C-alpha cells in the first residue's frame, strides 16, 4: 500500500518567499522617534564660556543719501531738485564725506528704467558701492 502524498504547492499554490515589511517599518519609525528625541541633547553637548565685556558699543549705521526719481525722470537729491548733469558732482561730494556711503533710490513706479539705470551707472562710476531701492509695502 503506497500512499500518495500531495505536495504542498498543489493545495495552496506555488510556494513564495516574501519579506514582511510591516515589522521593519515599525522598527524604523521607533528609531526615527529616538533620534528625534536625542538630537537636541547632542547639540548642547559642547559648553563654551564666552568672554564678558563691560559695555558693547554698536557701530554707527552707515551713512546714506537718498535719490528720488520722478515719473518723468526728474531727480531729487535729499529732497532737493537737481539736474541730471549735476548728479555726478553730488555723488562725488557724498563719497568724499564717507567712502562707505549707501545710495537709496526712491523711484516712481512709472519712471522709465532708462532713468533709473542712468542714475545707478553714475553712482557706481562715482564710487558708491552700495545701492538700494526703497519701495512701499503692498497693502
C-alpha positions as semicolon CSV with decimal commas, in nm:
position;residue;x (nm);y (nm);z (nm)
1;X;0,000;0,000;0,000
2;X;0,156;0,308;-0,108
3;X;0,021;0,632;-0,010
4;X;0,045;0,923;-0,222
5;X;0,119;1,249;-0,052
6;X;0,016;1,557;-0,229
7;X;0,277;1,819;-0,248
8;X;0,227;2,140;-0,056
9;X;0,210;2,360;-0,362
10;X;-0,074;2,162;-0,513
11;X;-0,324;2,252;-0,246
12;X;-0,207;2,608;-0,165
13;X;-0,048;2,724;-0,488
14;X;0,324;2,772;-0,551
15;X;0,545;2,846;-0,252
16;X;0,655;3,210;-0,232
17;X;0,923;3,363;-0,018
18;X;0,822;3,718;0,078
19;X;0,971;3,962;0,320
20;X;0,719;4,103;0,563
21;X;0,792;4,478;0,567
22;X;0,550;4,585;0,840
23;X;0,778;4,493;1,135
24;X;1,072;4,655;0,955
25;X;0,878;4,980;0,911
26;X;0,773;4,971;1,277
27;X;1,135;4,937;1,389
28;X;1,244;5,221;1,158
29;X;0,975;5,452;1,297
30;X;1,079;5,375;1,654
31;X;1,442;5,452;1,564
32;X;1,333;5,777;1,399
33;X;1,150;5,885;1,714
34;X;1,453;5,801;1,927
35;X;1,682;6,006;1,701
36;X;1,439;6,299;1,703
37;X;1,425;6,298;2,082
38;X;1,801;6,255;2,129
39;X;1,918;6,509;1,869
40;X;1,856;6,826;2,077
41;X;2,073;6,686;2,354
42;X;2,360;6,627;2,114
43;X;2,371;6,989;2,001
44;X;2,419;7,116;2,356
45;X;2,698;6,874;2,442
46;X;2,975;7,133;2,396
47;X;2,994;7,401;2,663
48;X;3,176;7,720;2,579
49;X;3,237;8,002;2,820
50;X;3,207;8,326;2,628
51;X;3,410;8,631;2,729
52;X;3,229;8,906;2,916
53;X;3,252;9,270;2,824
54;X;3,153;9,568;3,033
55;X;2,977;9,755;2,754
56;X;2,944;9,678;2,390
57;X;2,909;9,976;2,164
58;X;2,726;9,935;1,839
59;X;2,896;10,067;1,532
60;X;2,720;10,367;1,385
61;X;2,486;10,287;1,098
62;X;2,638;10,351;0,758
63;X;2,568;10,691;0,614
64;X;2,318;10,705;0,334
65;X;2,193;10,955;0,082
66;X;1,858;10,946;-0,091
67;X;1,790;10,999;-0,459
68;X;1,430;11,038;-0,575
69;X;1,348;10,971;-0,939
70;X;1,014;11,106;-1,059
71;X;0,783;10,960;-1,320
72;X;0,929;11,179;-1,596
73;X;1,291;11,129;-1,489
74;X;1,328;11,433;-1,266
75;X;1,591;11,390;-0,992
76;X;1,584;11,499;-0,627
77;X;1,894;11,465;-0,406
78;X;1,794;11,460;-0,039
79;X;1,457;11,617;-0,144
80;X;1,630;11,900;-0,335
81;X;1,576;11,912;-0,714
82;X;1,881;11,877;-0,933
83;X;1,966;11,838;-1,300
84;X;2,090;11,507;-1,436
85;X;2,423;11,669;-1,523
86;X;2,479;11,762;-1,156
87;X;2,430;11,409;-1,020
88;X;2,795;11,310;-1,067
89;X;2,908;11,611;-0,860
90;X;2,667;11,528;-0,576
91;X;2,784;11,166;-0,578
92;X;3,149;11,275;-0,563
93;X;3,074;11,503;-0,265
94;X;2,893;11,220;-0,081
95;X;3,181;10,978;-0,140
96;X;3,431;11,242;-0,025
97;X;3,242;11,275;0,306
98;X;3,211;10,898;0,359
99;X;3,362;10,632;0,135
100;X;3,110;10,372;0,258
101;X;2,804;10,583;0,178
102;X;2,493;10,400;0,062
103;X;2,263;10,536;-0,208
104;X;1,893;10,470;-0,154
105;X;1,688;10,519;-0,468
106;X;1,320;10,609;-0,441
107;X;1,199;10,559;-0,799
108;X;0,844;10,631;-0,906
109;X;0,682;10,315;-1,037
110;X;0,603;10,495;-1,363
111;X;0,966;10,608;-1,410
112;X;1,135;10,463;-1,716
113;X;1,406;10,207;-1,650
114;X;1,643;10,422;-1,853
115;X;1,636;10,698;-1,589
116;X;1,696;10,456;-1,303
117;X;1,975;10,274;-1,487
118;X;2,147;10,602;-1,577
119;X;2,139;10,717;-1,213
120;X;2,276;10,382;-1,095
121;X;2,558;10,396;-1,351
122;X;2,656;10,749;-1,247
123;X;2,654;10,649;-0,879
124;X;2,860;10,338;-0,947
125;X;3,118;10,529;-1,152
126;X;3,132;10,791;-0,876
127;X;3,243;10,531;-0,620
128;X;2,922;10,432;-0,446
129;X;2,935;10,057;-0,391
130;X;2,607;10,008;-0,208
131;X;2,288;10,097;-0,391
132;X;1,946;10,008;-0,255
133;X;1,589;10,054;-0,371
134;X;1,315;10,176;-0,141
135;X;0,956;10,071;-0,200
136;X;0,624;10,089;-0,023
137;X;0,492;9,757;0,107
138;X;0,177;9,628;-0,059
139;X;-0,139;9,676;0,138
